[in-house]
Amino acid sequence: MIFSRGWLPGLAACLLSCSPLLTSASSSHKQHCKAVPGTPDWPSPASWARLNESLAGRLLQPPPPGAVCHPGQPTYDAAECPNLISNWSSLDYHHTNPISTYWNNWNNDTCLPYQGYPCSGQGYPLFVINATTARHVQLGVQFAKKHNIRLVVKNTGHDFIGRSNAPNSLSIWVHNLKDWKYHGSGFRPKKCKSTLPGTYLTAGSGSQMWDIYTRLDEINQTIVGGGGKTVALGGYLTGGGHSLLSPHYGMAADQVVEIEAVTPSGEIITANSCQNQDLFWAILGGGGSTFAIPTTFTLKTHPTPRLSHLSVFVLTPLANTSSVVFPLQAYITSQFPSLSASGLSGYAFLFPPSTPINLIPGTNASVGGFFMSCVIFQSPPSNTTSLPFPNDILSLWTPILSNLSSTFDLTTNNFTILTLPTSYPSFLAYFTDHHDTTPAGNNIIPYGRLLDGPALTQNLTKLSETYQKVSLGPDGGTGENETQPGGVIAAHLVSGPGVHNHPNQFKTSVLPAWRKTYLHIGIQLRPAQTHQTHRRPHRRLVVHPLRRQRALEASGRPSLPRRKCTYV
């Protein structure tokens, strides 16, 4: 059969409006497209009003956040626009907005606060439920199921693959689920016969790391948690959750002993090792709101550790140093398994030559090489695997740095080796100085790999070549390849004995590869020009079906109506 080109946009748009969550199969096993405005099955204004009444007024219709900068938009405010632009790269702004996400491409750049950009709500949910209880979540799920509406869940907007946003959808905003209860002398999960020893925290899925660390620090406790202030429990725990504390205590999901959640059928359930065990397993690692919408978690807490911290710099300002930089990176990361076994964890960054960043004051603004911020406990943690604890974090690095100097021609290539040790009396004190400050408000598509011991140690030549290809791209950094990576490799040493040997590892759906991984590496694709150019984004990698559909309509080319799709 021969199709005109116009059938593809219609099919793609229909795929976009079809949701796997809450889609009920009929007796003939057919799936129909989700309801959209203008179709007969879209809820009437009276239906939305009744939903709002049942929610005590918590149903929102937020305008696109960038609309304040666009004349002609109802919320245009020339005085407020400069403030929005200055805050657009701030994580703190986006997590407090019910529909904004950290990365513009997941809204398809439909309303950026910059002159020359289009502005519409087509890339955002149409309605939002500001949930503060599990009952509010339940009402939203039941309404979406009844009316066949696409449903999404947003917490703070950290989702790396854009699941917290969708056009023509009802969004449940769980950001304000903030329940809190500390259990200082054990916890007994519902329908279980025994009490678990230790200390535990029951917190709403909207609870954020800064608030959790701060409150627990008052009683000298902490959790296996995320590295960003605005990371919230819901998405973090359902993704598995790695942490600087993971090499000692395991993944964050390993700490959870009970979950309250709303299922796709609209039922509020409790899941633990004594009831709904399959759902308990699936939620912990299966991805944000994939199997249910968690509303509260109960997880283990730990005494807050005293930390020794070290910043390690091995950098050169010279440009033509690929033959040294990438083998050097391979050698250093090959030492990560032994460092992890010694209790060290941290965040490293592998810079290709001429990376435009100024890490050391007074040096060239473009560098290549290695940087790491790492920690060890100053005393052995309780209830964890047995690890050696060196008295001095620098003693772990001395033989590595010494071998670098004798193996690589660092002097000729103008390398600087610098180590800056500090110490912190608690995890909160460390976190205050070193939490994630990655800017928001741009376009990225991150991807990553998990590297185990053999991958890091068996063939350093291949590892060096891999770092070079990942950093510079298949074209060697010439820019000829349209999917050019972002350059800097983030190399997180956040796994180790505590993850590999945790007794709860079979009680969660965390990717099994984590149980032998040491290093999580990641890099970012940039699918469009940055907004700082104040030009319309030139999207080569990703073309949203809605944008493609509008372009085709403007050109007069044929396309199928969005609703003409039924799948068997």
Coordinates of C-alpha atoms in Angstrom, one line a residue:
M1 CA 0.0 0.0 0.0
I2 CA 1.3 3.5 -0.9
F3 CA 0.7 6.4 1.6
S4 CA 1.0 10.1 1.0
R5 CA 3.5 11.8 3.3
G6 CA 0.6 13.4 5.2
W7 CA -0.4 10.2 7.0
L8 CA 2.7 10.2 9.2
P9 CA 2.0 13.4 11.2
G10 CA -1.5 12.3 11.9
L11 CA -0.4 8.9 13.1
A12 CA 2.4 10.5 15.2
A13 CA 0.0 13.0 16.8
C14 CA -2.4 10.2 17.6
L15 CA 0.4 8.1 19.2
L16 CA 1.2 11.2 21.3
S17 CA -2.4 11.3 22.6
C18 CA -2.5 7.6 23.5
S19 CA -1.4 6.8 27.0
P20 CA -0.4 3.4 28.3
L21 CA -1.4 4.4 31.8
L22 CA -5.2 4.1 32.5
T23 CA -6.0 2.9 29.0
S24 CA -8.6 0.1 29.4
A25 CA -8.8 -2.5 26.7
S26 CA -12.3 -3.4 25.4
S27 CA -13.6 -6.9 25.0
S28 CA -12.2 -6.8 21.4
H29 CA -8.8 -5.8 22.8
K30 CA -8.8 -2.5 20.9
Q31 CA -7.2 0.7 22.1
H32 CA -8.7 4.1 21.1
C33 CA -7.1 7.5 21.1
K34 CA -7.4 9.6 24.2
A35 CA -10.0 12.3 24.3
V36 CA -8.9 15.7 23.2
P37 CA -10.7 19.1 23.2
G38 CA -13.2 19.3 20.4
T39 CA -14.1 15.7 20.3
P40 CA -17.5 14.4 21.5
D41 CA -16.0 12.4 24.5
W42 CA -14.1 15.4 25.9
P43 CA -15.6 16.3 29.3
S44 CA -18.1 19.2 29.3
P45 CA -17.4 22.4 31.4
A46 CA -20.0 21.1 33.9
S47 CA -18.0 17.9 34.3
W48 CA -14.8 19.8 35.0
A49 CA -16.7 22.0 37.4
R50 CA -17.9 19.0 39.3
L51 CA -14.4 17.6 39.5
N52 CA -13.2 21.0 40.9
E53 CA -15.9 21.0 43.5
S54 CA -15.0 17.5 44.6
L55 CA -11.4 18.7 45.0
A56 CA -12.4 21.7 47.0
G57 CA -11.2 24.1 44.3
R58 CA -7.9 22.5 43.6
L59 CA -8.4 22.1 39.9
L60 CA -6.1 24.6 38.1
Q61 CA -5.9 25.8 34.5
P62 CA -2.3 27.3 34.5
P63 CA -1.2 29.5 31.6
P64 CA 2.1 28.7 29.9
P65 CA 4.8 30.0 32.3
G66 CA 6.6 32.0 29.6
A67 CA 3.4 33.8 28.5
V68 CA 4.1 36.8 30.8
C69 CA 6.7 37.9 28.2
H70 CA 4.4 37.7 25.1
P71 CA 2.2 40.6 24.2
G72 CA -1.3 39.3 23.3
Q73 CA -1.2 36.6 25.9
P74 CA -3.7 37.1 28.8
T75 CA -1.0 37.0 31.4
Y76 CA 1.4 39.3 29.6
D77 CA 3.2 41.5 32.1
A78 CA 6.0 43.7 30.7
A79 CA 7.2 44.5 34.3
E80 CA 7.4 40.9 35.4
C81 CA 9.0 39.5 32.2
P82 CA 12.6 40.5 33.1
N83 CA 12.2 38.7 36.5
L84 CA 11.0 35.6 34.7
I85 CA 13.9 35.6 32.3
S86 CA 16.4 36.0 35.1
N87 CA 14.8 33.0 36.9
W88 CA 14.3 30.8 33.9
S89 CA 17.6 29.0 34.4
S90 CA 16.8 28.5 38.1
L91 CA 15.7 25.1 39.4
D92 CA 13.8 26.8 42.2
Y93 CA 11.5 28.6 39.7
H94 CA 10.4 25.6 37.7
H95 CA 9.6 23.2 40.6
T96 CA 7.1 25.7 42.1
N97 CA 5.2 26.1 38.8
P98 CA 2.5 23.4 38.3
I99 CA 3.3 22.8 34.6
S100 CA 6.8 24.0 34.0
T101 CA 9.6 21.5 33.6
Y102 CA 13.4 21.9 33.8
W103 CA 14.1 21.3 30.2
N104 CA 12.3 23.2 27.4
N105 CA 12.3 20.4 24.8
W106 CA 9.7 18.4 26.9
N107 CA 7.3 21.3 26.3
N108 CA 8.4 21.4 22.7
D109 CA 9.6 25.0 23.2
T110 CA 6.0 26.1 22.9
C111 CA 6.2 29.1 25.1
L112 CA 9.7 30.3 26.0
P113 CA 10.0 33.8 27.6
Y114 CA 12.1 35.2 24.7
Q115 CA 11.4 37.7 21.9
G116 CA 10.9 36.0 18.6
Y117 CA 9.7 32.7 20.0
P118 CA 6.1 31.4 19.6
C119 CA 3.9 31.1 22.7
S120 CA 0.9 28.7 23.1
G121 CA -0.3 26.2 25.6
Q122 CA -0.1 23.3 23.1
G123 CA 2.9 21.8 24.8
Y124 CA 1.4 21.7 28.3
P125 CA -1.4 20.0 30.3
L126 CA -4.8 21.7 30.0
F127 CA -5.8 21.0 33.6
V128 CA -3.8 20.4 36.8
I129 CA -4.9 18.9 40.2
N130 CA -3.0 20.5 43.0
A131 CA -3.1 17.3 45.2
T132 CA -2.5 17.6 48.9
T133 CA -3.9 14.2 49.9
A134 CA -4.2 10.7 48.4
R135 CA -7.9 11.3 48.0
H136 CA -7.2 14.2 45.5
V137 CA -4.9 11.9 43.5
Q138 CA -7.6 9.2 43.5
L139 CA -10.3 11.6 42.2
G140 CA -8.0 12.6 39.4
V141 CA -7.2 9.1 38.4
Q142 CA -10.9 8.1 38.4
F143 CA -11.9 11.2 36.4
A144 CA -9.2 10.5 33.8
K145 CA -10.2 6.9 33.5
K146 CA -13.9 7.7 33.2
H147 CA -13.4 10.2 30.4
N148 CA -10.5 8.5 28.7
I149 CA -8.1 11.5 29.2
R150 CA -4.4 11.3 29.0
L151 CA -3.0 11.5 32.6
V152 CA 0.5 12.7 33.6
V153 CA 2.0 13.2 37.0
K154 CA 4.4 16.0 37.9
N155 CA 6.3 16.4 41.1
T156 CA 9.1 18.9 40.7
G157 CA 9.8 18.5 37.0
H158 CA 13.1 16.6 37.1
D159 CA 12.0 13.8 34.8
F160 CA 14.8 13.2 32.3
I161 CA 12.5 11.8 29.6
G162 CA 9.6 14.2 29.9
R163 CA 7.0 11.9 31.4
S164 CA 5.8 14.7 33.8
N165 CA 4.3 16.7 30.9
A166 CA 2.0 16.1 27.9
P167 CA -0.4 18.2 25.8
N168 CA -4.2 17.7 26.0
S169 CA -3.7 16.0 29.4
L170 CA -4.9 16.2 33.0
S171 CA -1.8 16.5 35.3
I172 CA -1.7 15.5 38.9
W173 CA 0.7 17.8 40.7
V174 CA 2.0 15.9 43.7
H175 CA 4.5 18.6 44.7
N176 CA 2.4 19.5 47.8
L177 CA 2.1 16.0 49.3
K178 CA 4.2 16.8 52.3
D179 CA 3.2 14.3 55.1
W180 CA 5.9 13.8 57.7
K181 CA 6.3 11.3 60.6
Y182 CA 9.6 10.1 62.2
H183 CA 9.7 6.7 63.8
G184 CA 12.5 6.7 66.3
S185 CA 12.1 3.2 67.7
G186 CA 11.3 0.9 64.8
F187 CA 8.4 0.6 62.3
R188 CA 5.8 -2.1 61.8
P189 CA 4.5 -2.2 58.2
K190 CA 0.7 -2.7 57.9
K191 CA -0.4 -6.4 58.0
C192 CA 3.1 -7.5 59.0
K193 CA 3.6 -9.4 62.2
S194 CA 6.9 -8.0 63.3
T195 CA 8.4 -4.6 63.9
L196 CA 11.5 -3.6 61.9
P197 CA 14.3 -2.3 64.1
G198 CA 16.0 1.0 63.5
T199 CA 14.7 4.5 62.6
Y200 CA 12.3 5.3 59.8
L201 CA 10.7 8.3 58.1
T202 CA 7.2 8.4 56.6
A203 CA 7.0 11.3 54.1
G204 CA 4.8 12.5 51.3
S205 CA 6.1 11.9 47.8
G206 CA 6.3 15.6 47.2
S207 CA 8.9 16.0 50.0
Q208 CA 12.1 17.5 48.7
M209 CA 15.7 16.6 49.6
W210 CA 16.6 20.0 51.2
D211 CA 13.6 19.9 53.5
I212 CA 14.2 16.2 54.4
Y213 CA 18.0 16.7 55.1
T214 CA 17.3 19.8 57.1
R215 CA 14.6 18.4 59.4
L216 CA 16.4 15.1 59.9
D217 CA 19.7 16.8 60.7
E218 CA 18.0 18.3 63.8
I219 CA 18.0 14.8 65.2
N220 CA 21.3 13.7 63.7
Q221 CA 19.8 11.6 61.0
T222 CA 19.8 11.5 57.2
I223 CA 18.6 9.3 54.4
V224 CA 20.0 7.9 51.2
G225 CA 18.9 10.8 49.0
G226 CA 19.5 12.8 45.9
G227 CA 22.1 15.4 45.2
G228 CA 19.7 18.3 44.3
K229 CA 17.7 20.5 46.6
T230 CA 14.6 20.2 44.6
V231 CA 14.7 16.5 43.9
A232 CA 11.5 15.0 45.5
L233 CA 10.9 11.5 46.9
G234 CA 8.3 10.3 44.4
G235 CA 10.3 10.3 41.2
Y236 CA 13.6 9.7 42.9
L237 CA 12.6 6.5 44.7
T238 CA 10.6 5.1 41.8
G239 CA 13.7 5.5 39.7
G240 CA 15.9 3.5 42.1
G241 CA 17.8 6.5 43.5
H242 CA 21.6 6.6 43.7
S243 CA 23.4 8.7 46.3
L244 CA 26.8 9.4 47.8
L245 CA 25.7 7.2 50.7
S246 CA 24.8 4.3 48.3
P247 CA 28.3 2.5 48.5
H248 CA 27.6 2.1 52.3
Y249 CA 23.8 1.7 52.5
G250 CA 22.6 0.6 49.1
M251 CA 20.2 2.3 46.6
A252 CA 17.5 4.6 47.9
A253 CA 14.8 2.1 46.8
D254 CA 16.5 -0.5 49.1
Q255 CA 15.6 1.7 52.1
V256 CA 11.9 1.7 51.5
V257 CA 9.7 -0.6 53.7
E258 CA 6.2 0.7 52.8
I259 CA 4.4 2.7 50.2
E260 CA 0.9 4.3 50.0
A261 CA -0.1 4.6 46.3
V262 CA -3.1 5.1 44.0
T263 CA -3.4 2.4 41.3
P264 CA -4.6 3.0 37.7
S265 CA -8.0 1.6 38.7
G266 CA -8.3 4.5 41.2
E267 CA -7.8 2.4 44.4
I268 CA -5.7 3.7 47.4
I269 CA -3.5 0.8 48.5
T270 CA -0.7 0.0 50.9
A271 CA 2.3 -2.0 49.5
N272 CA 5.0 -3.6 51.5
S273 CA 6.6 -7.0 52.0
C274 CA 3.3 -8.4 53.5
Q275 CA 0.7 -7.1 51.1
N276 CA 0.7 -6.0 47.4
Q277 CA 4.2 -7.3 47.2
D278 CA 4.3 -7.4 43.4
L279 CA 3.3 -3.7 43.2
F280 CA 5.8 -2.9 46.0
W281 CA 8.6 -4.5 43.9
A282 CA 7.5 -2.8 40.7
I283 CA 7.2 0.7 42.1
L284 CA 10.7 0.7 43.6
G285 CA 12.7 1.1 40.4
G286 CA 10.0 0.7 37.7
G287 CA 9.9 4.4 36.9
G288 CA 7.9 7.4 37.8
S289 CA 4.1 6.7 38.0
T290 CA 4.5 3.7 35.7
F291 CA 2.6 1.2 37.8
A292 CA 0.9 3.5 40.4
I293 CA 1.1 7.0 41.8
P294 CA 2.9 6.9 45.2
T295 CA 1.6 9.3 47.8
T296 CA 3.8 8.4 50.8
F297 CA 6.9 6.4 51.4
T298 CA 8.3 4.9 54.6
L299 CA 12.1 4.5 54.4
K300 CA 15.0 3.8 56.7
T301 CA 17.1 6.7 58.1
H302 CA 20.7 6.6 59.2
P303 CA 22.9 8.5 61.6
T304 CA 24.3 11.5 59.7
P305 CA 28.0 10.9 59.0
R306 CA 31.0 13.2 59.4
L307 CA 32.5 13.5 56.0
S308 CA 36.0 14.2 54.7
H309 CA 35.8 15.9 51.3
L310 CA 38.4 16.3 48.6
S311 CA 38.3 18.2 45.3
V312 CA 40.7 16.7 42.8
F313 CA 41.8 18.7 39.7
V314 CA 44.0 17.3 36.9
L315 CA 43.6 19.8 34.1
T316 CA 45.4 21.4 31.2
P317 CA 44.5 24.6 29.2
L318 CA 46.2 23.3 26.0
A319 CA 43.9 22.4 23.1
N320 CA 45.7 19.6 21.2
T321 CA 46.0 17.1 24.1
S322 CA 43.6 14.4 23.2
S323 CA 46.4 11.8 23.1
V324 CA 47.0 12.5 26.8
V325 CA 43.6 13.6 28.2
F326 CA 41.6 10.5 27.3
P327 CA 44.1 7.9 28.4
L328 CA 44.5 9.9 31.7
Q329 CA 40.8 9.8 32.2
A330 CA 40.7 6.0 31.6
Y331 CA 43.5 5.4 34.1
I332 CA 41.9 7.4 36.8
T333 CA 38.5 5.9 36.4
S334 CA 40.1 2.4 36.3
Q335 CA 40.9 3.0 40.0
F336 CA 37.3 3.7 40.9
P337 CA 36.5 0.1 41.9
S338 CA 39.3 0.0 44.5
L339 CA 38.4 3.5 45.7
S340 CA 34.8 2.5 46.1
A341 CA 35.8 -0.6 48.1
S342 CA 37.7 1.8 50.4
G343 CA 34.5 3.7 51.1
L344 CA 35.0 6.6 48.6
S345 CA 32.1 8.1 46.6
G346 CA 31.6 11.2 44.6
Y347 CA 30.9 13.0 41.3
A348 CA 33.6 13.2 38.7
F349 CA 33.6 15.1 35.4
L350 CA 35.7 14.2 32.3
F351 CA 36.5 17.2 30.2
P352 CA 37.6 16.9 26.6
P353 CA 40.3 19.3 25.5
S354 CA 39.2 23.0 25.2
T355 CA 36.1 22.6 27.3
P356 CA 34.9 26.2 28.0
I357 CA 34.8 26.2 31.8
N358 CA 36.8 27.9 34.5
L359 CA 37.3 25.5 37.4
I360 CA 40.6 26.9 38.8
P361 CA 40.7 30.7 39.3
G362 CA 43.5 32.3 37.3
T363 CA 43.7 29.5 34.7
N364 CA 42.6 29.5 31.1
A365 CA 38.8 29.4 30.7
S366 CA 39.0 26.3 28.5
V367 CA 40.4 23.1 30.0
G368 CA 40.7 19.4 29.4
G369 CA 41.2 16.6 31.9
F370 CA 39.6 15.4 35.1
F371 CA 37.8 16.9 38.1
M372 CA 36.2 15.1 41.1
S373 CA 34.4 16.1 44.3
C374 CA 34.5 13.1 46.6
V375 CA 33.9 12.1 50.2
I376 CA 34.6 9.3 52.7
F377 CA 33.1 8.8 56.1
Q378 CA 35.3 9.8 59.0
S379 CA 34.0 6.9 61.1
P380 CA 32.4 3.5 60.1
P381 CA 28.7 3.8 59.6
S382 CA 26.4 1.4 61.4
N383 CA 24.4 -1.4 59.9
T384 CA 26.3 -1.6 56.7
T385 CA 28.9 -3.7 54.9
S386 CA 32.3 -3.8 56.4
L387 CA 34.6 -1.3 54.6
P388 CA 38.1 0.0 55.5
F389 CA 38.2 3.5 56.7
P390 CA 41.4 5.5 56.0
N391 CA 42.2 8.3 58.3
D392 CA 42.9 10.7 55.5
I393 CA 41.0 10.9 52.2
L394 CA 44.2 12.2 50.5
S395 CA 46.0 9.0 51.3
L396 CA 43.6 7.2 48.8
W397 CA 44.6 9.5 46.0
T398 CA 48.4 9.9 46.6
P399 CA 49.4 6.7 44.8
I400 CA 47.0 7.5 41.9
L401 CA 48.3 11.0 41.4
S402 CA 51.9 9.9 41.8
N403 CA 51.4 7.3 39.1
L404 CA 49.9 9.9 36.8
S405 CA 53.0 12.1 37.1
S406 CA 55.3 9.1 36.3
T407 CA 53.2 7.7 33.4
F408 CA 51.9 10.7 31.5
D409 CA 53.9 13.7 30.2
L410 CA 52.0 16.2 32.4
T411 CA 54.7 18.9 32.5
T412 CA 55.0 19.2 28.7
N413 CA 51.2 19.3 28.4
N414 CA 51.0 22.0 31.1
F415 CA 48.8 20.0 33.5
T416 CA 47.9 21.3 36.9
I417 CA 47.3 18.8 39.7
L418 CA 45.5 20.3 42.7
T419 CA 43.8 18.8 45.7
L420 CA 41.7 20.7 48.1
P421 CA 40.6 18.8 51.3
T422 CA 37.8 19.9 53.6
S423 CA 35.7 18.3 56.3
Y424 CA 32.1 18.5 57.3
P425 CA 30.4 17.6 60.6
S426 CA 27.2 16.3 59.0
F427 CA 25.8 15.3 55.6
L428 CA 23.6 18.5 55.6
A429 CA 26.8 20.6 56.1
Y430 CA 28.3 18.9 53.0
F431 CA 25.1 19.2 51.0
T432 CA 24.8 22.9 51.7
D433 CA 28.1 23.5 49.9
H434 CA 27.9 20.9 47.2
H435 CA 24.2 20.4 46.1
D436 CA 23.5 20.3 42.4
T437 CA 23.3 23.7 40.7
T438 CA 22.9 22.6 37.1
P439 CA 20.9 25.3 35.3
A440 CA 17.5 24.7 34.0
G441 CA 15.6 26.3 31.1
N442 CA 17.5 24.8 28.2
N443 CA 17.1 21.9 25.8
I444 CA 18.8 18.6 26.7
I445 CA 18.3 14.9 26.2
P446 CA 20.5 13.0 28.6
Y447 CA 21.7 9.5 28.2
G448 CA 24.0 7.3 30.3
R449 CA 25.7 3.9 30.9
L450 CA 26.5 1.8 33.9
L451 CA 30.2 0.6 34.0
D452 CA 31.2 -2.4 36.1
G453 CA 34.6 -3.5 37.3
P454 CA 35.7 -5.3 34.1
A455 CA 34.5 -2.4 31.9
L456 CA 36.7 0.0 33.9
T457 CA 39.8 -2.1 34.4
Q458 CA 40.3 -4.8 31.7
N459 CA 41.2 -2.7 28.6
L460 CA 42.2 0.9 29.3
T461 CA 42.9 1.5 25.6
K462 CA 39.3 0.7 24.7
L463 CA 38.0 2.7 27.7
S464 CA 40.1 5.8 26.5
E465 CA 38.8 5.4 23.0
T466 CA 35.2 5.2 24.3
Y467 CA 35.6 8.4 26.4
Q468 CA 37.0 10.2 23.3
K469 CA 34.1 9.1 21.0
V470 CA 31.5 9.9 23.6
S471 CA 33.0 13.3 24.4
L472 CA 33.8 14.4 20.8
G473 CA 31.2 12.5 18.9
P474 CA 31.6 10.1 15.9
D475 CA 32.9 13.0 13.8
G476 CA 35.7 13.7 16.2
G477 CA 34.4 17.1 17.3
T478 CA 34.1 18.7 13.8
G479 CA 30.4 19.5 14.3
E480 CA 29.4 17.6 11.1
N481 CA 27.3 15.1 13.0
E482 CA 23.8 16.4 13.8
T483 CA 23.6 14.5 17.1
Q484 CA 26.7 16.0 18.6
P485 CA 27.0 15.2 22.3
G486 CA 27.4 17.8 25.0
G487 CA 31.1 17.1 25.5
V488 CA 31.6 16.7 29.3
I489 CA 31.1 13.2 30.7
A490 CA 29.5 13.1 34.2
A491 CA 31.1 10.1 35.9
H492 CA 29.3 9.4 39.2
L493 CA 31.0 7.0 41.6
V494 CA 27.8 6.2 43.5
S495 CA 27.7 2.4 43.7
G496 CA 29.8 -0.2 45.5
P497 CA 29.6 -2.8 48.2
G498 CA 26.4 -1.4 49.8
V499 CA 24.6 -1.6 46.5
H500 CA 26.1 -4.9 45.4
N501 CA 25.3 -6.8 48.6
H502 CA 22.2 -5.2 50.0
P503 CA 19.8 -7.8 51.4
N504 CA 16.8 -6.0 49.9
Q505 CA 18.1 -6.1 46.4
F506 CA 15.6 -8.7 45.3
K507 CA 12.7 -6.8 46.8
T508 CA 13.0 -4.0 44.3
S509 CA 12.9 -3.7 40.5
V510 CA 16.0 -1.6 40.4
L511 CA 17.9 -2.4 37.2
P512 CA 20.0 -5.5 38.1
A513 CA 23.1 -4.0 36.5
W514 CA 23.3 -1.7 39.5
R515 CA 24.3 -4.7 41.6
K516 CA 27.6 -4.9 39.9
T517 CA 28.1 -1.3 38.7
Y518 CA 30.6 1.1 40.1
L519 CA 30.3 4.1 37.8
H520 CA 27.3 5.8 36.3
I521 CA 28.4 7.9 33.3
G522 CA 26.1 10.4 31.6
I523 CA 26.2 13.0 28.8
Q524 CA 23.7 15.3 27.2
L525 CA 22.5 15.6 23.6
R526 CA 21.4 19.2 22.7
P527 CA 18.5 18.9 20.2
A528 CA 18.2 22.6 19.5
Q529 CA 20.0 25.9 19.5
T530 CA 20.2 27.5 23.0
H531 CA 17.7 30.1 23.8
Q532 CA 20.4 32.7 24.5
T533 CA 20.6 33.3 20.8
H534 CA 17.1 34.6 20.9
R535 CA 16.3 32.8 17.7
R536 CA 13.7 30.1 17.0
P537 CA 15.2 26.7 17.9
H538 CA 16.5 24.8 15.0
R539 CA 15.3 21.3 15.9
R540 CA 17.2 18.6 14.0
L541 CA 17.1 15.7 16.4
V542 CA 13.5 15.8 17.7
V543 CA 10.5 17.2 15.9
H544 CA 7.4 17.1 18.0
P545 CA 4.3 15.8 16.2
L546 CA 2.2 18.9 17.0
R547 CA 4.8 21.2 15.5
R548 CA 5.1 19.0 12.4
Q549 CA 1.4 18.9 12.0
R550 CA 1.1 22.7 12.2
A551 CA 3.9 23.1 9.6
L552 CA 2.2 20.7 7.2
E553 CA -1.2 22.5 7.6
A554 CA 0.5 25.8 6.9
S555 CA 2.1 24.4 3.8
G556 CA -1.2 23.0 2.5
R557 CA 0.1 19.4 2.4
P558 CA -2.4 16.7 3.4
S559 CA -2.5 15.1 6.7
L560 CA -4.9 12.8 8.5
P561 CA -7.1 14.1 11.3
R562 CA -5.6 13.3 14.7
R563 CA -8.5 11.2 15.9
K564 CA -8.5 8.7 13.0
C565 CA -6.6 6.0 14.7
T566 CA -7.6 2.7 16.3
Y567 CA -5.1 0.0 17.2
V568 CA -5.9 -3.7 17.5

